[in-house]
Coordinates of C-alpha atoms and ligand atoms in Angstrom, one line a residue:
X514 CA 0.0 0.0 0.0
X515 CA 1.0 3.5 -0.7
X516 CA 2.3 6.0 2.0
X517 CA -0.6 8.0 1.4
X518 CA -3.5 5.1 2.2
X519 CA -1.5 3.6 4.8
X520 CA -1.3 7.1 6.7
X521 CA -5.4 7.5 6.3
X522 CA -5.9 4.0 7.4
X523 CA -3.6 4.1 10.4
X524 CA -4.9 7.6 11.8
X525 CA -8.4 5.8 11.3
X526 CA -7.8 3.0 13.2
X527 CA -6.3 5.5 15.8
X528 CA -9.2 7.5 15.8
X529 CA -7.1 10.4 16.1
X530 CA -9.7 13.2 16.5
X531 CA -12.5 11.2 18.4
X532 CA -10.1 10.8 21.6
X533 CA -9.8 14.2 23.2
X534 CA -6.4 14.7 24.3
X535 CA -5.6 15.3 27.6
X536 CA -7.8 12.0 29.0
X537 CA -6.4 12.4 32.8
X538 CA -5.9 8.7 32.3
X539 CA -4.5 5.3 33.3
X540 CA -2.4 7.3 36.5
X541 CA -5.2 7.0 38.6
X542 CA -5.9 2.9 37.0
X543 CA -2.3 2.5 37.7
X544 CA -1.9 -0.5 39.9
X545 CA -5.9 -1.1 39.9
X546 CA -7.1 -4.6 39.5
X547 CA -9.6 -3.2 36.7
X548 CA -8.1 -3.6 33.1
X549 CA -11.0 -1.3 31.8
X550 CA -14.3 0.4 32.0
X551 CA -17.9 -1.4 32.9
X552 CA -20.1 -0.6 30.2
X553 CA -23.4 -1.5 31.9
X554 CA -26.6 -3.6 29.8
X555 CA -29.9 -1.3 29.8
X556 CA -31.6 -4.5 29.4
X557 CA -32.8 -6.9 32.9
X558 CA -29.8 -8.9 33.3
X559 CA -30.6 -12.9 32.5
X560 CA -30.8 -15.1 35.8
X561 CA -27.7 -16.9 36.1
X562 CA -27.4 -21.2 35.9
X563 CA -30.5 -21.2 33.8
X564 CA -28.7 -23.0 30.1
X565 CA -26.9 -25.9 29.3
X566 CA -23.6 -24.8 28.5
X567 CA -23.8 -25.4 24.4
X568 CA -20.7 -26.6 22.9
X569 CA -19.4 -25.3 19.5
X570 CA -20.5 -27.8 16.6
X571 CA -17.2 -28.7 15.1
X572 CA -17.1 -28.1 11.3
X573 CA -16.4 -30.8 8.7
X574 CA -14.5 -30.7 6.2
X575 CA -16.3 -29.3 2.3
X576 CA -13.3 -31.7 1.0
X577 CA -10.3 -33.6 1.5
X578 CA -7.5 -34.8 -0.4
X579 CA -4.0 -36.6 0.5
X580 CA -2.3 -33.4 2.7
X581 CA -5.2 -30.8 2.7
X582 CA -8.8 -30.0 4.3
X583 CA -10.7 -27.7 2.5
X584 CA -13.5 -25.5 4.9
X585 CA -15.6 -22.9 4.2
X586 CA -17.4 -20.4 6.6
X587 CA -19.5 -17.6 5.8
X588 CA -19.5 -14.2 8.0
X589 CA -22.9 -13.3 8.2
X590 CA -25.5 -11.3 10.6
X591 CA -27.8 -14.2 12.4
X592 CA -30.2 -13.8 15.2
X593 CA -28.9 -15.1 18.4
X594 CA -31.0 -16.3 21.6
X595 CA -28.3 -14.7 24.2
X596 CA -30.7 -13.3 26.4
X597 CA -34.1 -15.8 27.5
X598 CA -36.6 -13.8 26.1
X599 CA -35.6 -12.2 22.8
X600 CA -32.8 -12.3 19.8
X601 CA -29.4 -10.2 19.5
X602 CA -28.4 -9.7 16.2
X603 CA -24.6 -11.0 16.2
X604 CA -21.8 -11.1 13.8
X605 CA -20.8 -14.5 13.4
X606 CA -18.9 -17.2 11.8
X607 CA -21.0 -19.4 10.0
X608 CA -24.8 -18.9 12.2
X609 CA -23.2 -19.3 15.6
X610 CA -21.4 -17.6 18.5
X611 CA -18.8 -19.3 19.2
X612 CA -18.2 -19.8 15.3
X613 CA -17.8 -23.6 14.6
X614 CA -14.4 -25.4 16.0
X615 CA -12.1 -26.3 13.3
X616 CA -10.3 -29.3 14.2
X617 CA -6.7 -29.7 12.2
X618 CA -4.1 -32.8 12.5
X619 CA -0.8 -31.7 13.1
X620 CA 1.0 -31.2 9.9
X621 CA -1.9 -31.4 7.1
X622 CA -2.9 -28.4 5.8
X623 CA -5.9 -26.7 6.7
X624 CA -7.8 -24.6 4.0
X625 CA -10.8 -21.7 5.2
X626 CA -12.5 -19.9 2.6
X627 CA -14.3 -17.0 4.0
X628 CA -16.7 -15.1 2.6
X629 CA -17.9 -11.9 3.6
X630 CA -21.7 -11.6 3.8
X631 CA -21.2 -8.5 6.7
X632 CA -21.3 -5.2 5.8
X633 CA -18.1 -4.0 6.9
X634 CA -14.9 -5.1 6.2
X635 CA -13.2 -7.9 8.0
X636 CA -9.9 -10.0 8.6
X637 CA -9.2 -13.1 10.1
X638 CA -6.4 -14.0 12.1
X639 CA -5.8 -17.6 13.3
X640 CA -4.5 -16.5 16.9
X641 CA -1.4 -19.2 17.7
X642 CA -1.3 -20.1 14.1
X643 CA 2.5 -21.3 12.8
X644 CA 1.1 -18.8 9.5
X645 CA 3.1 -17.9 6.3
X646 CA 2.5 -14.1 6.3
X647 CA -0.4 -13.2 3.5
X648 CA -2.3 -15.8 5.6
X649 CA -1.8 -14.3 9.0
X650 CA -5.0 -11.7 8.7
X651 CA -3.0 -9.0 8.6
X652 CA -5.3 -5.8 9.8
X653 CA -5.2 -4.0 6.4
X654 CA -5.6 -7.4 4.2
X655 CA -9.1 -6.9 4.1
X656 CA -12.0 -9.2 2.5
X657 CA -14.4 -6.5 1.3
X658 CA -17.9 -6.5 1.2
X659 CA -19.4 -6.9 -2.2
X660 CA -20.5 -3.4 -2.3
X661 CA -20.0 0.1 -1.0
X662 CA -16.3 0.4 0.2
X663 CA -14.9 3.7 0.8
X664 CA -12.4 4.3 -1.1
X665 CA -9.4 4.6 1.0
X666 CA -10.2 0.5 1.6
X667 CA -9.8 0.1 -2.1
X668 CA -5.7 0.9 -1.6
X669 CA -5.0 -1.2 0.9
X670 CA -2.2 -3.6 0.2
X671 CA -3.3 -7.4 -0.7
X672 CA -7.9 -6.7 0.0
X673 CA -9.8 -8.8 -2.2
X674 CA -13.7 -8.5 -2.1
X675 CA -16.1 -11.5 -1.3
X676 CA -13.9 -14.1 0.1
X677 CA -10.3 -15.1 0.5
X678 CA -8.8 -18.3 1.0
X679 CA -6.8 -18.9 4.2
X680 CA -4.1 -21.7 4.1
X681 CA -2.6 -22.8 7.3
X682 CA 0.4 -25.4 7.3
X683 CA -0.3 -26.4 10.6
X684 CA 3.4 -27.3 10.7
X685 CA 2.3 -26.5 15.0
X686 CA 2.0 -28.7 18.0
X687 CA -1.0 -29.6 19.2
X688 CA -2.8 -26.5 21.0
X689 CA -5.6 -24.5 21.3
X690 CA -6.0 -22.0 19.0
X691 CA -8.7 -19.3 17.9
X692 CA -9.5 -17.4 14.9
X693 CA -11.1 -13.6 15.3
X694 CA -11.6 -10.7 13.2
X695 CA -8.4 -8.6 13.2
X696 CA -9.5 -5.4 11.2
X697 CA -7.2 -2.4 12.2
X698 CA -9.2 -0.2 14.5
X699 CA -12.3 -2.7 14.9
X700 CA -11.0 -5.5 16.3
X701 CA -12.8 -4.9 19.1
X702 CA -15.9 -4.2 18.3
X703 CA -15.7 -7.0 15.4
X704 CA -15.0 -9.5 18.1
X705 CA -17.9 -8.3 20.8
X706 CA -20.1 -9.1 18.3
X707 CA -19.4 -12.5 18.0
X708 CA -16.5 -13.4 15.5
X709 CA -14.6 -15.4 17.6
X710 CA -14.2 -19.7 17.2
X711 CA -12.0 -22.1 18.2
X712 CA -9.3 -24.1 16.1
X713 CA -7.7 -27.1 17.1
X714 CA -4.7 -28.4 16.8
X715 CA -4.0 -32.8 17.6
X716 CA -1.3 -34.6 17.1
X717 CA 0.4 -38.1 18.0
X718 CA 2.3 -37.0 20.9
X719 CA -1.1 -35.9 22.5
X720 CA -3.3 -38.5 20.8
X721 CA -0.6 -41.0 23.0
X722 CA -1.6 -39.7 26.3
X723 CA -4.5 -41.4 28.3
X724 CA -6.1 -37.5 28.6
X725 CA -10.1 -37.0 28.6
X726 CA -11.6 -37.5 25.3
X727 CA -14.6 -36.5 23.5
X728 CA -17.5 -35.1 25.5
X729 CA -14.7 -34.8 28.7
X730 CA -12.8 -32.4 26.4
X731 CA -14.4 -29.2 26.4
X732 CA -13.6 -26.3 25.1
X733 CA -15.0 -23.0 27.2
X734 CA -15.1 -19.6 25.5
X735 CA -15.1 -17.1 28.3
X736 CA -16.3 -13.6 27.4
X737 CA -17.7 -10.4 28.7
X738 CA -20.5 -8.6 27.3
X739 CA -23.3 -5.9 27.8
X740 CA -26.7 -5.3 25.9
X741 CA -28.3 -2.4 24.8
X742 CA -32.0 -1.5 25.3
X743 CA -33.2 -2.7 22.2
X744 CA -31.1 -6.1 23.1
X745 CA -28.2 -5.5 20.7
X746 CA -24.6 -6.1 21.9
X747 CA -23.6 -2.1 23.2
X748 CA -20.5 -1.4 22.7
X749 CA -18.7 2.3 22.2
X750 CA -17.5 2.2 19.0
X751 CA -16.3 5.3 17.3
X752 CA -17.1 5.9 13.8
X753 CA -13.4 5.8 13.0
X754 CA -12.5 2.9 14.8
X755 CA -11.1 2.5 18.6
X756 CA -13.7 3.7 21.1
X757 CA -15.2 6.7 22.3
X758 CA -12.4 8.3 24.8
X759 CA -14.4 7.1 28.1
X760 CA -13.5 3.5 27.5
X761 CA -10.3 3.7 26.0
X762 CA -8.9 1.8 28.9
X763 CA -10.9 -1.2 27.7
X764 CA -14.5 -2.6 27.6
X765 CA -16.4 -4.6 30.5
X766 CA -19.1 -6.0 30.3
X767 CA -21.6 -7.1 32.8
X768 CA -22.7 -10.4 31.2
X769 CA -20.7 -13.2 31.2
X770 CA -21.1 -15.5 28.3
X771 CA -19.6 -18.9 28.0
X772 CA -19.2 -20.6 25.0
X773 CA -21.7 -17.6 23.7
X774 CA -24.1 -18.3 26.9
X775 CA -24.9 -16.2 29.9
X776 CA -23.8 -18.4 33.2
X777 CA -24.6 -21.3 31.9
X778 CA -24.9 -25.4 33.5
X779 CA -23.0 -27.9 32.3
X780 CA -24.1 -31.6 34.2
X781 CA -21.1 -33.3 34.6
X782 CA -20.0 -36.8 35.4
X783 CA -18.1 -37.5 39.0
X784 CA -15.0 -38.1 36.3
X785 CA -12.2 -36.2 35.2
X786 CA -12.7 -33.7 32.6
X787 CA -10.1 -31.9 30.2
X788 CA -11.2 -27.7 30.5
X789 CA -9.8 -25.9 27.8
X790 CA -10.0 -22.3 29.3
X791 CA -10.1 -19.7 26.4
X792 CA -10.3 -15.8 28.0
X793 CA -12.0 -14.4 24.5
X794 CA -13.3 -11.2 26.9
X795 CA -11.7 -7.4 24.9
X796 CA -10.2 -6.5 28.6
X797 CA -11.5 -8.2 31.4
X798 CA -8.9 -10.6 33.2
X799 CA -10.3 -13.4 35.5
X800 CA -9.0 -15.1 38.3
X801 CA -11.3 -18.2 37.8
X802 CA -11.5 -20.6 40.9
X803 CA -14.1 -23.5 41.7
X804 CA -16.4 -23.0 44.3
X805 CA -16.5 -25.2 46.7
X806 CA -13.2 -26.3 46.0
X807 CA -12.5 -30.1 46.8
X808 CA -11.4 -31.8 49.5
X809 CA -7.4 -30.8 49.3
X810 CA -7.8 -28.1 46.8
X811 CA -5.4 -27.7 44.2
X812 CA -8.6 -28.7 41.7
X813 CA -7.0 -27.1 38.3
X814 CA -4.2 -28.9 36.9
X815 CA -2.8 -27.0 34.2
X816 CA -1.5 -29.6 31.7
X817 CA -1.3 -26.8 28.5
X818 CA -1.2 -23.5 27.8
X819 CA -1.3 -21.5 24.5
X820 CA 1.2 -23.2 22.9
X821 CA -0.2 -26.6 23.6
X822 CA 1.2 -29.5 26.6
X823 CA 3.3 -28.8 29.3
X824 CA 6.4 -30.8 30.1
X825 CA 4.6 -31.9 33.7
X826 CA 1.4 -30.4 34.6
X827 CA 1.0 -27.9 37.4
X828 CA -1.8 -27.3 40.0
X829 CA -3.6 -24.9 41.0
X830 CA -6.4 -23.0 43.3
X831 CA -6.7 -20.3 41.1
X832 CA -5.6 -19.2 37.6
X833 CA -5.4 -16.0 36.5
X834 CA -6.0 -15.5 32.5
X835 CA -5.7 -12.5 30.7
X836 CA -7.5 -11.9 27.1
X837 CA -6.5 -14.2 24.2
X838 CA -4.3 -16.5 27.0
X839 CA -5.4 -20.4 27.1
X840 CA -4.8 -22.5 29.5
X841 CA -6.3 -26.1 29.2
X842 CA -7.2 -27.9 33.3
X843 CA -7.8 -31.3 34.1
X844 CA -10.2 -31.4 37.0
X845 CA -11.5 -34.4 38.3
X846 CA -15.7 -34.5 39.5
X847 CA -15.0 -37.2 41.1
X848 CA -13.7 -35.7 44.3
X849 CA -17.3 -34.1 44.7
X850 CA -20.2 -35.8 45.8
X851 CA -22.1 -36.8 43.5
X852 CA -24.8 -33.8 43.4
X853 CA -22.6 -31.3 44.1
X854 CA -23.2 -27.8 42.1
X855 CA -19.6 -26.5 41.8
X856 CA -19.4 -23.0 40.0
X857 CA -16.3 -21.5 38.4
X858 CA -16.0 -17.8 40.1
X859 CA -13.6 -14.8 39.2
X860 CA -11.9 -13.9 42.4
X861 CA -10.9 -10.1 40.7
X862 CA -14.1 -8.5 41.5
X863 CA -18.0 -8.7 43.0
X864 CA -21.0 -8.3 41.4
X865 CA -22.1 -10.4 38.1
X866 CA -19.1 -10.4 36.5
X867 CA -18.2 -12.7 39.4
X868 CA -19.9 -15.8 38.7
X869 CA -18.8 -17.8 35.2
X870 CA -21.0 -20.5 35.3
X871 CA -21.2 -23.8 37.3
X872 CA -20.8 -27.6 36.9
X873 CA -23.6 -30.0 38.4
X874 CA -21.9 -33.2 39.5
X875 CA -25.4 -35.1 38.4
X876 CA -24.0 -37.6 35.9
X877 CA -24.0 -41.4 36.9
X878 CA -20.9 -42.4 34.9
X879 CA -18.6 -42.8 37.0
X880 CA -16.1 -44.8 34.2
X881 CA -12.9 -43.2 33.6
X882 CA -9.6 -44.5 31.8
X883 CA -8.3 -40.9 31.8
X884 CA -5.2 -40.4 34.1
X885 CA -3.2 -37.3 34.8
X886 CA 0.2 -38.2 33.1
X887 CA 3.2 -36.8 35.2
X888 CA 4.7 -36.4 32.3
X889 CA 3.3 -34.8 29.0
X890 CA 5.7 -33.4 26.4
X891 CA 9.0 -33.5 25.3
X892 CA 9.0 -30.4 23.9
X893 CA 12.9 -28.9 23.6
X894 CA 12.7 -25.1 25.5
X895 CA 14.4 -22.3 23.8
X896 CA 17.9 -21.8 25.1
X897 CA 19.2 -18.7 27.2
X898 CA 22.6 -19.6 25.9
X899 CA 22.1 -19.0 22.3
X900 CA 20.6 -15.3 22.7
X901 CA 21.7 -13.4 20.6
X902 CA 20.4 -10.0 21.8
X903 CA 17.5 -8.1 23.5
X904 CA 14.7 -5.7 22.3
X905 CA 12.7 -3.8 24.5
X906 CA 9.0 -2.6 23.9
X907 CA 7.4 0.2 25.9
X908 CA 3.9 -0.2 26.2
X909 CA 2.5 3.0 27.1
X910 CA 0.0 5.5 26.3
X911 CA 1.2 8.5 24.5
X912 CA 1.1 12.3 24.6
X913 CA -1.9 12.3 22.1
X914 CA -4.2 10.0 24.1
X915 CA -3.6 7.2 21.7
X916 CA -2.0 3.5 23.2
X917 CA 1.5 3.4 21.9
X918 CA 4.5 0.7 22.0
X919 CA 7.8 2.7 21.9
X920 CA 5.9 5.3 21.5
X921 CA 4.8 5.2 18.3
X922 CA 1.0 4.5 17.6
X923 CA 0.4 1.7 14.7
X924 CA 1.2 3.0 11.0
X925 CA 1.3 0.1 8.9
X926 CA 4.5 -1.0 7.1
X927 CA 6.6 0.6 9.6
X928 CA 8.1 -2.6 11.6
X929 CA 9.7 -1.9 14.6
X930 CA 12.1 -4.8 14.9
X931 CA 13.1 -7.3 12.5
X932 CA 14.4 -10.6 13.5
X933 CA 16.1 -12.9 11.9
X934 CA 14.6 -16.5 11.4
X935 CA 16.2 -19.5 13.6
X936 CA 18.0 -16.4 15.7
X937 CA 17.2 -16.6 19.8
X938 CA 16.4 -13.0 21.0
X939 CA 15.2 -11.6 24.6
X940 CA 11.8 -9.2 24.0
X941 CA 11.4 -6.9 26.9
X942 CA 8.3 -5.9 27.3
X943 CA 7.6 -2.9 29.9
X944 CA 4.4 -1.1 30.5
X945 CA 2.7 1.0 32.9
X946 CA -1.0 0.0 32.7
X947 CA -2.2 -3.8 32.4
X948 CA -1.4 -5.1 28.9
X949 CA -1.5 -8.4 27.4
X950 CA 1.0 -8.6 25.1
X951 CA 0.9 -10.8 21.9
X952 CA 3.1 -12.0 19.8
X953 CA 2.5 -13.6 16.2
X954 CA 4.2 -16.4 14.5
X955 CA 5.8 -18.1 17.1
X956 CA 5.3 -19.0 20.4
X957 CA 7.4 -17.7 23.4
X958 CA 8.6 -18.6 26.9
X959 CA 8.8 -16.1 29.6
X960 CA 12.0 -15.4 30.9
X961 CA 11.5 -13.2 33.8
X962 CA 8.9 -11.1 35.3
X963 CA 10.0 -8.0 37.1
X964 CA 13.7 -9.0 37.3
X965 CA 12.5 -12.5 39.1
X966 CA 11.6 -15.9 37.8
X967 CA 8.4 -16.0 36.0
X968 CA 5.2 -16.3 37.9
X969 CA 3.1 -19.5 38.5
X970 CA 0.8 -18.7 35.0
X971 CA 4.0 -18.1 32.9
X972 CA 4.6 -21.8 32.0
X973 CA 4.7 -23.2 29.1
X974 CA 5.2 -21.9 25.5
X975 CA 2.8 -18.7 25.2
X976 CA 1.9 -16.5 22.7
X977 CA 0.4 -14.0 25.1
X978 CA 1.9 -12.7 28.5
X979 CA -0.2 -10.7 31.0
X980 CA 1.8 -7.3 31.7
X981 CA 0.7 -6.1 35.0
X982 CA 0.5 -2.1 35.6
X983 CA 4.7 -0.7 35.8
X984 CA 5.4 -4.4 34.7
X985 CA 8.7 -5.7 33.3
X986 CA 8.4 -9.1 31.2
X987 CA 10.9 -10.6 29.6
X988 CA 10.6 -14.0 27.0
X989 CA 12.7 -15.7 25.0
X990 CA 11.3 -15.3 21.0
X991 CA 12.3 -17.5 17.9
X992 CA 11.0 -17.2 15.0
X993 CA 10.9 -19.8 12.1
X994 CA 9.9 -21.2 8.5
X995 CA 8.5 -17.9 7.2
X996 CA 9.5 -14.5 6.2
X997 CA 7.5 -11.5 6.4
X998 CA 5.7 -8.6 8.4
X999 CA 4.0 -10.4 11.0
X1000 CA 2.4 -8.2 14.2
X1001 CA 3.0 -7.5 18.1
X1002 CA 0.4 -6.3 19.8
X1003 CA -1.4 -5.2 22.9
X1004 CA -4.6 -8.1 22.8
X1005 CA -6.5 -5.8 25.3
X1006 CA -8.9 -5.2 22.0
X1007 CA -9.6 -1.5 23.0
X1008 CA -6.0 -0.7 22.7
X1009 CA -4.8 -2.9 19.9
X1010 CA -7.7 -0.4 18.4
X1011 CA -6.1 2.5 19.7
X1012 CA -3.0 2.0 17.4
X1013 CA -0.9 -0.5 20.2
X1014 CA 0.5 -2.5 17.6
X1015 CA 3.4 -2.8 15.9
X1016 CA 4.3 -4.7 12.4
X1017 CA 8.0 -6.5 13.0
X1018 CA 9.8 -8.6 10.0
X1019 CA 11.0 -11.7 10.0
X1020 CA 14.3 -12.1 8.4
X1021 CA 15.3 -14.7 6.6
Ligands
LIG587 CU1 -5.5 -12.7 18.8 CU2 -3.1 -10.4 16.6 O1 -4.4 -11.5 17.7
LIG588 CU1 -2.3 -13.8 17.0
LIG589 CU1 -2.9 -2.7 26.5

C-alpha cells in the first residue's frame, strides 16, 4: 500500500480526533485490578445457571485430499437467543457464537474460505497459528464487502472483495487456538459481536496420552458482554475505529457469556474432565476458581497453555488468565459428591461479572480410563545460551491519548524490529497499565517477570503474556519457517484499536 493510504488508514484506526487529548488517564488505573471500564446492559440482566452450556458444533471438512482440508465459513449477521426472552443480532462465523471449531491434524494443511456476507470489512487472524504471512489476517488485508467500500479501503495492500482463501500449514504442535476478526481499529468491536471460534490443533504425541476424550474435552469460551436496550450487543465504538475516549482503557461488560451463553450449567460426570480455558473477553482478566473447591484443593491442573502441553502439569487453586491467553485444566468431578453444584467464580471482582458459570456433578458415569500423566511433552525449550540480543518494547499510552509501543502508535508498514529467522532473542516488554502482550508467528517462553523468575501462570510456551501495571516481562522469542511482516500487539482489543501494535519482519 502507498504512504498516502497507509497514513489514512492508520490515523483511522487511531481515531485520532475522536479521543480528546488530555484524557487524565490510566495514573489513577495504575496498579488497579480493573483492566477497563464497565459498560453496563440497559436491558434486565438474564438469571444466572439457567442454560446448558452449548458446545461449538465442530465443522467438517467441504473436502479432503492426501495433505489438505478444505473449509468454508460464511461471515454473516444471524439472530442469536443470548438473552431468554428475545434475539441479539450477532456477527458471526458461520450462524453461531462461538463460530464452529475447526479441528486440524498436526501437519496437514488446513484450508478456510471466507466469505464476507457483513457489511463492513473484515480480517481473520488464526491467533497461535505457525502462519506464512499473507495468511496471517494482517489488519489491512481486508475481504471486502461486495459493495459500497470507501475508497481509501480500495488501496490497501493485498484486500480482495467477497472471500479469500486462508491456508494454514499447521506445521504447529497440538494446541488451542482461535480465529477472530483482526481489522485495524475494529477489532474490538468486530469481536464483541461474536467473531470469535476455536481451532484445534491434535497430534500423535497428544493423541498417546491417556487425557479425557470426546464429551470430557471441552472447550470454554469465556467472554464479557453488555446489551443495549433494544437487546443488541452495546459497545462504544467510534465511527473511526477504537472507542469513544471514556472507555479507551478497555471494555467490561456485565454479562458473562460462555461458549456464547450467559452463566450457563454444564451436568457433569463424577470423572475427570479436560477444560480448555479460552479468555476471549476485549479487557476483562479473571481469576477463575471452583467453588466449593474439593477436598485438598489444588482442583485445576494446568497440563497446556497456549502453545499446547506442558512438560509436567501444574496445580492450582486459582488461575489468573488475561485476554486471548489459554490455559487447558484437568479437573476431576470425582472428588465431589455426586450432586454437588460446583461453579467456576472470578476472584478479581464482586458483582455479576463474578460468577462464570457452574458444573452439576449429576452424571451417573462414574467410568474413567483418563489419568493425569506426570509427564506430558517432550517439547525442547528455547535456550538462554544462544541469545543473541535483547529488544525492549514500551507499552504505554502516549502524549496524544492514543495507546502506543515505543511510542509510536500503529502505521502500517513501519516494523519496529526485524528478526532474523532461527536467531534466539530476549523481547522486553515494559508497560505501565495492564497489557497483554501478543506476539505472532511463534510461540514464546517467559524469561522473567519484574527481574525474578516467571510467575506460577508463565509456563509453558505462550503466545500472550499478562503485563501487569509498571510491569517488566521478559521471554525468549524464535521465529521460524516464514519470512514476512508479522504483528505485536497489545490483545486488550480496546487498545490494539487505539494504534498498540506494531508490524515487526522476519528475516530470513
Ligand atoms: Cu488474537 Cu493479533 O491476535
Ligand atoms: Cu495472534
Ligand atoms: Cu494494552
Amino acid at each position: 500500500m502507498n504512504r498516502r493510504s497507509a497514513l489514512r488508514l492508520g490515523a483511522a484506526a487511531a481515531g485520532i480526533g475522536v479521543v480528546g487529548a488530555g484524557w487524565p488517564m490510566s495514573h489513577a488505573l495504575l496498579g488497579s485490578a480493573e483492566s477497563g471500564r464497565l459498560i453496563r446492559s440497559e436491558t434486565k440482566l438474564p438469571a444466572r445457571y439457567q442454560v446448558p452450556l452449548p458446545i461449538p458444533e465442530q465443522l467438517t471438512p467441504v473436502s479432503t485430499d492426501a495433505h489438505t482440508d478444505y473449509y468454508e465459513i460464511t461471515q454473516q449477521v444471524t439472530q442469536l437467543r443470548i438473552l431468554p426472552e428475545t434475539t441479539t443480532a450477532a456477527w458471526t462465523y458461520n450462524t453461531s457464537f462461538p463460530g464452529p471449531t475447526i479441528a486440524s491434524r498436526s501437519g496437514r494443511r488446513t484450508v478456510v474460505r471466507h466469505r464476507n456476507a457483513l457489511p463492513v470489512p473484515v480480517v481473520v487472524h488464526l491467533h497461535g497459528g505457525h502462519t506464512p504471512p499473507d495468511h496471517d489476517g494482517y489488519p489491512t488485508d481486508f475481504i471486502l464487502p461486495q459493495a459500497g467500500q470507501p475508497a481509501a479501503m480500495d488501496m490497501a495492500r493485498n484486500s480482495v472483495v467477497g472471500q479469500r482463501e486462508y491456508v494454514y500449514p499447521m506445521d504447529q504442535r497440538a494446541a488451542t487456538l482461535w480465529y477472530h476478526d483482526h481489522r485495524m481499529g475494529y477489532t474490538g468491536a468486530a469481536v464483541w459481536r461474536g467473531l470469535a471460534g476455536f481451532h484445534l490443533v491434535h497430534d500423535d504425541e497428544e493423541d498417546a496420552l491417556p487425557l479425557p476424550r470426546g464429551f470430557r474435552d471441552i472447550p470454554l469460551m469465556i467472554t464479557d458482554r453488555a446489551f443495549a436496550a433494544d437487546d443488541s450487543f452495546r459497545y462504544p465504538v467510534a465511527d473511526s475505529g477504537g472507542v469513544t475516549g471514556d472507555y479507551m482503557n478497555g471494555v467490561l461488560g456485565d454479562v458473562i457469556l460462555v461458549n456464547g451463553a450467559p452463566w450457563p450449567v454444564l451436568q457433569a460426570d463424577p470423572a475427570r474432565y479436560r477444560l480448555r480455558l479460552l479468555n476471549a473477553s476485549n479487557a476483562r482478566r479473571y481469576r477463575l476458581q471452583l467453588d466449593p473447591q474439593p477436598p485438598g484443593g489444588s482442583a485445576l491442573v494446568q497440563i497446556g497453555s497456549d502453545g499446547g502441553l506442558l512438560a509436567r502439569p501444574v496445580s492450582h487453586d486459582f488461575i489468573d488468565i488475561a485476554p486471548a491467553e489459554r490455559f487447558e485444566v484437568m479437573v476431576d468431578f470425582g472428588r465431589y459428591q455426586r450432586g454437588t453444584s460446583v461453579r467456576l467464580l472470578n476472584l478479581l471482582v464482586t458483582g455479576s461479572a463474578a460468577e462464570v458459570m457452574r458444573f452439576d456433578i449429576v452424571g451417573a458415569d462414574r467410568s474413567d480410563d483418563s489419568a493425569i500423566p506426570e509427564r506430558l511433552s517432550t517439547s525442547i525449550p528455547l535456550s538462554r545460551e544462544q541469545v543473541v540480543g535483547t529488544r525492549t518494547f514500551l507499552f504505554r499510552l502516549g502524549r496524544r491519548g492514543l495507546w502506543t509501543i515505543n511510542d509510536l502508535p500503529y502505521q502500517p508498514g513501519r516494523p519496529l524490529a526485524r528478526p532474523r529467522i532461527g536467531t534466539t532473542e530476549v523481547w522486553r516488554f515494559i508497560t505501565e497499565f495492564h497489557h497483554p502482550v501478543h506476539v505472532h508467528l511463534n510461540s514464546f517462553q517467559v524469561l522473567s517477570r519484574n527481574n525474578r523468575a516467571p510467575g506460577r501462570f508463565d509456563v509453558g510456551w505462550k503466545d500472550t503474556v499478562d503485563v501487569r501495571p509498571a510491569g517488566a516481562v521478559e521471554v525468549l522469542t524464535r521465529f521460524t519457517d516464514y519470512a514476512g511482516s508479522y504483528l505485536l500487539h497489545c490483545h486488550n482489543l480496546e487498545h490494539e484499536d487505539m494504534a498498540m501494535m506494531a508490524d515487526f519482519l522476519t528475516i530470513a
